[in-house]
Short mmCIF file of C-alpha atoms and ligand atoms in Angstrom, two decimals:
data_model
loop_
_atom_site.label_atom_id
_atom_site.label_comp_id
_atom_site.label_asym_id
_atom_site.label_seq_id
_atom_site.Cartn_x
_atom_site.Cartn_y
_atom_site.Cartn_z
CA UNK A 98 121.93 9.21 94.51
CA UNK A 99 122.28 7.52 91.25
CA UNK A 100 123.64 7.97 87.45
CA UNK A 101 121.18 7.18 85.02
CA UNK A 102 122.87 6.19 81.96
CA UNK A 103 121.50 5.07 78.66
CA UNK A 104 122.99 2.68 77.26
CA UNK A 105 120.72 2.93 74.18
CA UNK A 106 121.63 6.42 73.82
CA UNK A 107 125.53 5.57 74.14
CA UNK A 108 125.91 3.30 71.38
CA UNK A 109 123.38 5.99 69.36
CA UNK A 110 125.77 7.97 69.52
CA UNK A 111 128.57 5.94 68.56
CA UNK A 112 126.96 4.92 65.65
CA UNK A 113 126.32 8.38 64.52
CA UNK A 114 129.70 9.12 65.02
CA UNK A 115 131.01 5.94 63.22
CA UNK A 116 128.81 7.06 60.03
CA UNK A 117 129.69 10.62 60.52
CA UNK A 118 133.48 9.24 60.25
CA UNK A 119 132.36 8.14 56.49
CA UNK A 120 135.14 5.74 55.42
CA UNK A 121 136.99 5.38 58.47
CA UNK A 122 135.71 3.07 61.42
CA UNK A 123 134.87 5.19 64.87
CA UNK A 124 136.52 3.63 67.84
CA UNK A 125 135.73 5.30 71.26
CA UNK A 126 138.05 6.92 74.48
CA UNK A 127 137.19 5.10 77.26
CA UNK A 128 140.06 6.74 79.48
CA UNK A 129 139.17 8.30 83.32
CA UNK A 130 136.69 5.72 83.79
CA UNK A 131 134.63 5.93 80.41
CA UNK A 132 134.77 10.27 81.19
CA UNK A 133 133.27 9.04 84.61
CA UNK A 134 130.20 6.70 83.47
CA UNK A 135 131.94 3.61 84.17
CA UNK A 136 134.62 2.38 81.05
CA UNK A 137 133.88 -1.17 81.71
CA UNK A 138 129.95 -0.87 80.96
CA UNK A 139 130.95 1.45 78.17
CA UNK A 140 133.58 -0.89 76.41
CA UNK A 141 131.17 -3.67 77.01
CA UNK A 142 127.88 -1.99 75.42
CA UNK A 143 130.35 -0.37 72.51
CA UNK A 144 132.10 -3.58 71.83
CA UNK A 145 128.89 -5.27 71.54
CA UNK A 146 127.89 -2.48 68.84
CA UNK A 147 130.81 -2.98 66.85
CA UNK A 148 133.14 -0.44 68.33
CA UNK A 149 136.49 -2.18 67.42
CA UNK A 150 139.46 0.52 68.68
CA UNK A 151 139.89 1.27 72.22
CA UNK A 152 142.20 4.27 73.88
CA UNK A 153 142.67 4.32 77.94
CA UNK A 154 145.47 6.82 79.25
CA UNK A 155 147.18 4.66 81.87
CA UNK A 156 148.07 0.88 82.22
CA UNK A 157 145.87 0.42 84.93
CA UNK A 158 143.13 1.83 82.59
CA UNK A 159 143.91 -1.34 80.17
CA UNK A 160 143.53 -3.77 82.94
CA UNK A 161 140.22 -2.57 84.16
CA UNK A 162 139.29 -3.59 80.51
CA UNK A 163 140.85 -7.50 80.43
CA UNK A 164 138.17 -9.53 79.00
CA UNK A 165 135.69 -6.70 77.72
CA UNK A 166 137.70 -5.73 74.25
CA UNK A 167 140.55 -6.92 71.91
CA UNK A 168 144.01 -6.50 73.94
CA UNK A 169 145.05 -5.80 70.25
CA UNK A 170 143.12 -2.82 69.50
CA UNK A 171 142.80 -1.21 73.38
CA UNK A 172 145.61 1.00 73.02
CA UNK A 173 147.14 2.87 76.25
CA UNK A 174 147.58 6.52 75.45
CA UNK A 175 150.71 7.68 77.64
CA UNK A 176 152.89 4.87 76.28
CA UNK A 177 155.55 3.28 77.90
CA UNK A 178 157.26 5.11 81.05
CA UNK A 179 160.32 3.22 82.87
CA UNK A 180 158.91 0.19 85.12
CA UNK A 181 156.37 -0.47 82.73
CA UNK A 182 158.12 -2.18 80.36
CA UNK A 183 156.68 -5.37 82.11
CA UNK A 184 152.74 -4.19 81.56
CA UNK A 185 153.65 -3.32 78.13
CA UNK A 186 154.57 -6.55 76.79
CA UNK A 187 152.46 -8.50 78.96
CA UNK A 188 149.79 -8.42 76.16
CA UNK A 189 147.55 -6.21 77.67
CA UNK A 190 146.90 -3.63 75.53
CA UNK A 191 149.01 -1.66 72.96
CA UNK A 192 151.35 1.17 73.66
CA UNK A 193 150.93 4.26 72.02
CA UNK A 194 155.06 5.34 71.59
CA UNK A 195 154.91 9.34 72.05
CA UNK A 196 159.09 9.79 72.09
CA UNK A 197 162.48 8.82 71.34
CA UNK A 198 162.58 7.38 74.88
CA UNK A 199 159.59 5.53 74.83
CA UNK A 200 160.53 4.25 71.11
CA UNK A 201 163.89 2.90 72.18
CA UNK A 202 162.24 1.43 75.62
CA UNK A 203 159.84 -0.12 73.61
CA UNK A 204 162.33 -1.59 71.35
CA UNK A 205 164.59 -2.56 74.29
CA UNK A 206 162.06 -4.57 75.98
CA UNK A 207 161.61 -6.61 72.92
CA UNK A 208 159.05 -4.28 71.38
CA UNK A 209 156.10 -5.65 68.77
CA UNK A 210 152.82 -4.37 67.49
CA UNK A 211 152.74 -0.58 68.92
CA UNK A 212 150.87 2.53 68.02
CA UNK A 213 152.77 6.29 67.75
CA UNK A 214 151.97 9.84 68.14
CA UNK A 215 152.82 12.06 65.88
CA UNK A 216 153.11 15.74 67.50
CA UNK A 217 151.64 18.35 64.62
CA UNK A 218 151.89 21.24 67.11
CA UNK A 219 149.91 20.87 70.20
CA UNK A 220 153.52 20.45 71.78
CA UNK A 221 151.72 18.02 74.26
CA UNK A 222 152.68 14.87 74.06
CA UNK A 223 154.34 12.60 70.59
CA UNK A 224 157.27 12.64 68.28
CA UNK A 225 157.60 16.36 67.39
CA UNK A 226 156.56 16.71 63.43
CA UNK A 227 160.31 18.61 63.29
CA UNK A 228 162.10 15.60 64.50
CA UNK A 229 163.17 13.10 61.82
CA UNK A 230 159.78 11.17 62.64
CA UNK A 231 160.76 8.53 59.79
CA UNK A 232 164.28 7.49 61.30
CA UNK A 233 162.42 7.31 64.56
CA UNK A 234 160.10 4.84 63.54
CA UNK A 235 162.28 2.78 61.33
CA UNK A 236 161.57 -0.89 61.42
CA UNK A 237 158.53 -0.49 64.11
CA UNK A 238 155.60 -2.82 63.85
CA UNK A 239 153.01 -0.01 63.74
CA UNK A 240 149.50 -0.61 63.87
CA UNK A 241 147.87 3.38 64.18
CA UNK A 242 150.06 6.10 63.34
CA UNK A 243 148.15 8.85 65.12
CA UNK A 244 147.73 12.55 65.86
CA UNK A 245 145.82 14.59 68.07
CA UNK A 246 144.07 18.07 66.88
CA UNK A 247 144.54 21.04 69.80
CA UNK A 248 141.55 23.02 68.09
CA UNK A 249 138.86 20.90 66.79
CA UNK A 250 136.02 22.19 68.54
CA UNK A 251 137.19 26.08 66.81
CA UNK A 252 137.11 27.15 63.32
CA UNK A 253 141.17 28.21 63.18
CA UNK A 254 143.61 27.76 60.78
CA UNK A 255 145.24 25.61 63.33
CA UNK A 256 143.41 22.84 62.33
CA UNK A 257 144.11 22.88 58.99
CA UNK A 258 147.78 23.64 59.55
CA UNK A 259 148.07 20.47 61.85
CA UNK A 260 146.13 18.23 59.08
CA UNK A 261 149.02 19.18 56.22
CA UNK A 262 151.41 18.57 58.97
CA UNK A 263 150.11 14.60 59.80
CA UNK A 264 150.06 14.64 56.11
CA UNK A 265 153.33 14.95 55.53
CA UNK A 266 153.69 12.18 58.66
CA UNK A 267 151.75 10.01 57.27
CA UNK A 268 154.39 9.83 53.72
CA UNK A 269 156.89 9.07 56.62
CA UNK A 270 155.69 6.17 58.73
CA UNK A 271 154.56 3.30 57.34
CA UNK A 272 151.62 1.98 59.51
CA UNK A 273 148.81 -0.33 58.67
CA UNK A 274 146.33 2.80 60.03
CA UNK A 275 146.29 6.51 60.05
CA UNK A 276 144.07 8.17 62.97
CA UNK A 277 143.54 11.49 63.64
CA UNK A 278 140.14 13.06 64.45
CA UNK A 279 138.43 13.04 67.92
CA UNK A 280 134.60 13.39 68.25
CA UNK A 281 134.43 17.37 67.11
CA UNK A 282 137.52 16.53 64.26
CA UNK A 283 135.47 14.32 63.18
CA UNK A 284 132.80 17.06 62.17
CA UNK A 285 135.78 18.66 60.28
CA UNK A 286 135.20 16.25 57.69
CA UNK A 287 136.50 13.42 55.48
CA UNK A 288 140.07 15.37 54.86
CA UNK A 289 140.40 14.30 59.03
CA UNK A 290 139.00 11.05 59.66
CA UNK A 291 141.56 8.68 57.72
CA UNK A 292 141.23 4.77 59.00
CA UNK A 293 140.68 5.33 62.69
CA UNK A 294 138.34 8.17 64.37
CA UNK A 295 138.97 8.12 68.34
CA UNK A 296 135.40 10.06 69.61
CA UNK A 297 135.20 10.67 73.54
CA UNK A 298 133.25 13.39 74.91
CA UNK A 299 130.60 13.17 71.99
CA UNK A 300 129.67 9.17 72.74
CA UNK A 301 128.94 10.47 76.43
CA UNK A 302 126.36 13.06 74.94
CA UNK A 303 128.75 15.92 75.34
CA UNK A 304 128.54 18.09 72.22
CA UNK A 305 131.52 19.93 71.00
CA UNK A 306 130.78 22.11 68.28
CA UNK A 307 127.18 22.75 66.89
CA UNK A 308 127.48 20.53 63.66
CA UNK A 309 127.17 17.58 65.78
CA UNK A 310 124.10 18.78 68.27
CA UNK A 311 121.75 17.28 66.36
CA UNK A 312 123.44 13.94 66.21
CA UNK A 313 124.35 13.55 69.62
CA UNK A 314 121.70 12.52 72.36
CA UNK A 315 122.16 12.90 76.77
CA UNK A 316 123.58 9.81 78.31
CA UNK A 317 123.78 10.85 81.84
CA UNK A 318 120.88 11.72 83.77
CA UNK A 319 121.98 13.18 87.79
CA UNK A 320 119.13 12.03 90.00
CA UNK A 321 118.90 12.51 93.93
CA UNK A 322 116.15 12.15 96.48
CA UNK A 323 114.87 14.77 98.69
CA UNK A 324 116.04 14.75 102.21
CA UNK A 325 113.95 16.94 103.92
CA UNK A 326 110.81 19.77 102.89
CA UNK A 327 111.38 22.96 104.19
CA UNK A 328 108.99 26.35 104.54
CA UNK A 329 110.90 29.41 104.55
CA UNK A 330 109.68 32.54 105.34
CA UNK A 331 110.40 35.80 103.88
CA UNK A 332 113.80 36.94 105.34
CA UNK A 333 115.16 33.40 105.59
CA UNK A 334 118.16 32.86 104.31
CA UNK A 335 118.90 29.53 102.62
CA UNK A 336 122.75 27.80 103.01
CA UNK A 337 126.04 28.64 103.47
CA UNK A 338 126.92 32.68 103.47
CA UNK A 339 123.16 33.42 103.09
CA UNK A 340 123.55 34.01 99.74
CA UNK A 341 119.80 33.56 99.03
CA UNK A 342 117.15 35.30 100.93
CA UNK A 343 113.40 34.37 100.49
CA UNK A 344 111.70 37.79 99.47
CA UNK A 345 108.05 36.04 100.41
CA UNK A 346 107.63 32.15 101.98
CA UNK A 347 107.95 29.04 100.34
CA UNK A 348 108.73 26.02 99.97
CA UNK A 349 112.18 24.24 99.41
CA UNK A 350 113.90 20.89 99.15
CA UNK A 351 117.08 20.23 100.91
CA UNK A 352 118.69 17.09 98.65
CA UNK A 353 121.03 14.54 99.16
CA UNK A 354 123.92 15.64 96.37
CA UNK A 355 126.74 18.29 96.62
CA UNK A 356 130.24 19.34 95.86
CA UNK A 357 131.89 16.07 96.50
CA UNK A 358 129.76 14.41 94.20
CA UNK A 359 131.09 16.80 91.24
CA UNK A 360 128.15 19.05 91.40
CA UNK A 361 129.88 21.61 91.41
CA UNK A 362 129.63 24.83 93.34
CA UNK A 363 129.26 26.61 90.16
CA UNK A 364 125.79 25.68 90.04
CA UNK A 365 124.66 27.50 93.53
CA UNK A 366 122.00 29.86 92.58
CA UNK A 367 122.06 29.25 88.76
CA UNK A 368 121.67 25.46 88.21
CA UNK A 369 118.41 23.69 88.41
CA UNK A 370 116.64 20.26 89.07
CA UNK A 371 113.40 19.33 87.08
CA UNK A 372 110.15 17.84 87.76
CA UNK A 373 107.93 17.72 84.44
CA UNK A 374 108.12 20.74 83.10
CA UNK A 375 108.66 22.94 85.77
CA UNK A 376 112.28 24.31 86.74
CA UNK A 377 113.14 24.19 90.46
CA UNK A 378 116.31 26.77 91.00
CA UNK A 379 119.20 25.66 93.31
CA UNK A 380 118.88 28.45 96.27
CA UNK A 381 122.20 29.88 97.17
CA UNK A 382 125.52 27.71 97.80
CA UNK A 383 126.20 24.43 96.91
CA UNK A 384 126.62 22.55 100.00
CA UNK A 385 129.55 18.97 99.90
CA UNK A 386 126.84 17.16 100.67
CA UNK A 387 123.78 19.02 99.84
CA UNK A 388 121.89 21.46 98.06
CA UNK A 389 118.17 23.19 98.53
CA UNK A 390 115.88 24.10 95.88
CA UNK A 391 112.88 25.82 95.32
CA UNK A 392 109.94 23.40 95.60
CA UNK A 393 107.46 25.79 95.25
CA UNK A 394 106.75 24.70 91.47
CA UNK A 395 106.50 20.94 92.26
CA UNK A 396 103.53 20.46 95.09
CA UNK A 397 103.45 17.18 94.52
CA UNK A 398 106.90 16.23 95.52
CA UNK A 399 108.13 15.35 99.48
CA UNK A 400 110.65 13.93 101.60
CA UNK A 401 111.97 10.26 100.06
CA UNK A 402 111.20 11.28 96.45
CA UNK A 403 113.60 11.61 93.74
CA UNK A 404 114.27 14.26 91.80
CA UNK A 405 116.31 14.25 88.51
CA UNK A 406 118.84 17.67 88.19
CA UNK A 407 118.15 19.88 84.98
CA UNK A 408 122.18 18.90 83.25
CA UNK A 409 122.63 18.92 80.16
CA UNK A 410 125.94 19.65 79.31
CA UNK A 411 126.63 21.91 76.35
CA UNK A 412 124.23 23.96 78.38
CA UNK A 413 125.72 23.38 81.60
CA UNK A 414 129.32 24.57 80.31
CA UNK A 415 127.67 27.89 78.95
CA UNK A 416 125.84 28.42 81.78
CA UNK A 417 129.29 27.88 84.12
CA UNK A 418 132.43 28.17 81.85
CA UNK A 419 133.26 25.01 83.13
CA UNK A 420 133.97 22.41 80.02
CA UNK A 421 131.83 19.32 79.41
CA UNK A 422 134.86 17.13 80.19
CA UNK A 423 135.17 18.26 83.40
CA UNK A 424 131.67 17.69 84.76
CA UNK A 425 131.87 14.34 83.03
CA UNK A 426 135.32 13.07 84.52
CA UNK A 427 134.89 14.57 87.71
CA UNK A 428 131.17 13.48 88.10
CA UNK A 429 131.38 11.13 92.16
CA UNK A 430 132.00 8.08 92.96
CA UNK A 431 129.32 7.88 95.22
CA UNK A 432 126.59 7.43 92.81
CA UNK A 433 124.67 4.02 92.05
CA UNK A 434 125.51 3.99 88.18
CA UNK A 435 122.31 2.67 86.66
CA UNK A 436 122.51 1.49 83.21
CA UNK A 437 119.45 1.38 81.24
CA UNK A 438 118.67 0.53 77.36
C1 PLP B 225 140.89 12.01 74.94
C2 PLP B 225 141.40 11.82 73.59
C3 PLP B 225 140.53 11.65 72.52
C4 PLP B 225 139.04 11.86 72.63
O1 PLP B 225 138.78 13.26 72.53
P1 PLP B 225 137.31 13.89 72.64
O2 PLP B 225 137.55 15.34 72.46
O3 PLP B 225 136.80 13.55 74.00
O4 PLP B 225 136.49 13.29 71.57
C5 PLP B 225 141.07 11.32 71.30
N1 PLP B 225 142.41 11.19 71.14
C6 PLP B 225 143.28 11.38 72.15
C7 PLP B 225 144.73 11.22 71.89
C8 PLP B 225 142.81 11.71 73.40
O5 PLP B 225 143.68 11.92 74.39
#
């Protein structure tokens, strides 16, 4: 089984967001492993295209990355719990300070250059926009003075709410750069991007809102090989349950991908694989370790031959109600990841 991923198509797409972000420079979310495609080839192939800002949830995250990108400008999301005052200020990467606690940790452990959240009501994670954010942040070496938009992907008042709200933040703490928009804020326009855009999902081809569909190419191609050619015959049933019976004979695929490998169950008996043009269904139930098709459209094709899966996500998450950052982040570890560009 293997990933394809374009690396062409990656740093595309960066660079489409980066212009998109107009004045303001696009850096890129590399957290849960790059969304799954690997964060080190990511922050590699993005660093080399200019990408300057980095954001990775956890510690552990940052030192995956050692080498690969600026310690300065690789900033770890969740900040600074207790014990990990050491990781902090080992020079790392940057915390991002998202409370009172973490602020006075920070400062404790001899603090420095840091980054802070500014909650502006996704009552999530930062400083609440209530608290007296200003007193907080008194006499902090702040590089990015950030919030994060709960909505961006909807047209809702909340976004516009939350903007006025990091406004009024930003007249508070002093910080050499504002940051607010990830990849579908940044379609919100210039009034969100500030200094500092922080696109994920969009540089991995996922596309959050339509008004960046025609900006953002695929990265991840899902290919497998075919195990074994079956012939059914009419009154066969195909997997677990028997959820699919063959109404006349044919011929299937049984290939080497399932469950475990993040394709999810949600695709038995609606998903697809391609070869050419011609769509081969997934027959009945996702298997861990396996799932049959219809070969009937693809003569051609026979045990040992690979076989790319018909995923592409916007489509995938209407087609399943499952979100694009959850096939991405939960794609397997089991793949090769091939990087092409
Ligand atoms: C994950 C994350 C992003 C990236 O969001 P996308 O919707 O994937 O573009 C940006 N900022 C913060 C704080 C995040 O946690």
């Amino acid at each position: 089984m293997r990933l394809v991923l374009d690396g062409g198509a990656l740093v595309s797409n960066w660079r489409a967001l980066d212009r998109l972000s107009g004045d303001a420079s696009a850096g890129a979310a590399v957290k849960a492993d790059g969304y799954g495609l690997g964060a080190a080839e990511v922050a590699r192939r993005l660093a080399a295209a200019g990408c300057r800002d980095f954001f990775v949830a956890h510690w552990g995250e940052a030192q995956a990355l050692t080498g690969l990108v600026d310690p300065a400008r690789l900033a770890v999301l969740h900040g600074i719990a207790p014990g990990e005052e050491a990781a902090a200020t080992a020079g790392l990467a940057v915390p991002v300070l998202n409370s009172a606690e973490q602020i006075a940790r920070w400062r404790e452990a001899g603090g420095g250059r840091c980054h802070v959240m500014v909650d502006t009501g996704m009552s999530r994670l930062g400083l609440n926009w209530r608290e007296d954010v200003a007193g907080l942040c008194a006499g902090l070496d702040i590089d990015l003075c950030m919030s994060h938009l709960a909505s961006a992907e909807e047209d809702t008042a909340q976004n516009a709410a939350q903007l006025a709200r990091f406004e009024q933040a930003r007249q508070q703490v002093a910080a050499r750069r504002y940051s607010f928009a990830n990849s579908a804020g940044i379609a919100l326009g210039t009034g969100y991007h500030f200094d500092c855009t922080r696109p994920g999902l969009a540089l991995y081809g996922g596309v959050p809102c339509d008004e960046l569909a025609d900006h953002i190419c695929p990265v991840m191609r899902i290919e497998t090989r075919i195990l074994q050619v079956r012939h059914v015959r009419a009154g066969d049933s195909v997997g677990y349950g028997a959820t699919f019976v063959a109404q006349h004979d044919m011929r299937t695929a049984t290939l080497a991908l399932g469950y475990a490998d993040g394709f999810k169950r949600a695709l038995s008996s609606i998903g697809a694989f391609r070869n050419g043009d011609a769509r081969l269904p997934i027959l009945g139930r996702v298997s861990m370790d396996l799932t049959c098709i219809d070969l009937s459209a693809a003569p051609a094709l026979g045990e040992g031959d690979w076989i790319a899966a018909d995923f592409v996500l916007p489509e995938v998450q209407a087609a399943t109600g499952i979100s694009q950052y959850e096939w991405l982040t939960q794609i397997g570890r089991r793949f090769d990841r091939i990087w092409v560009d």
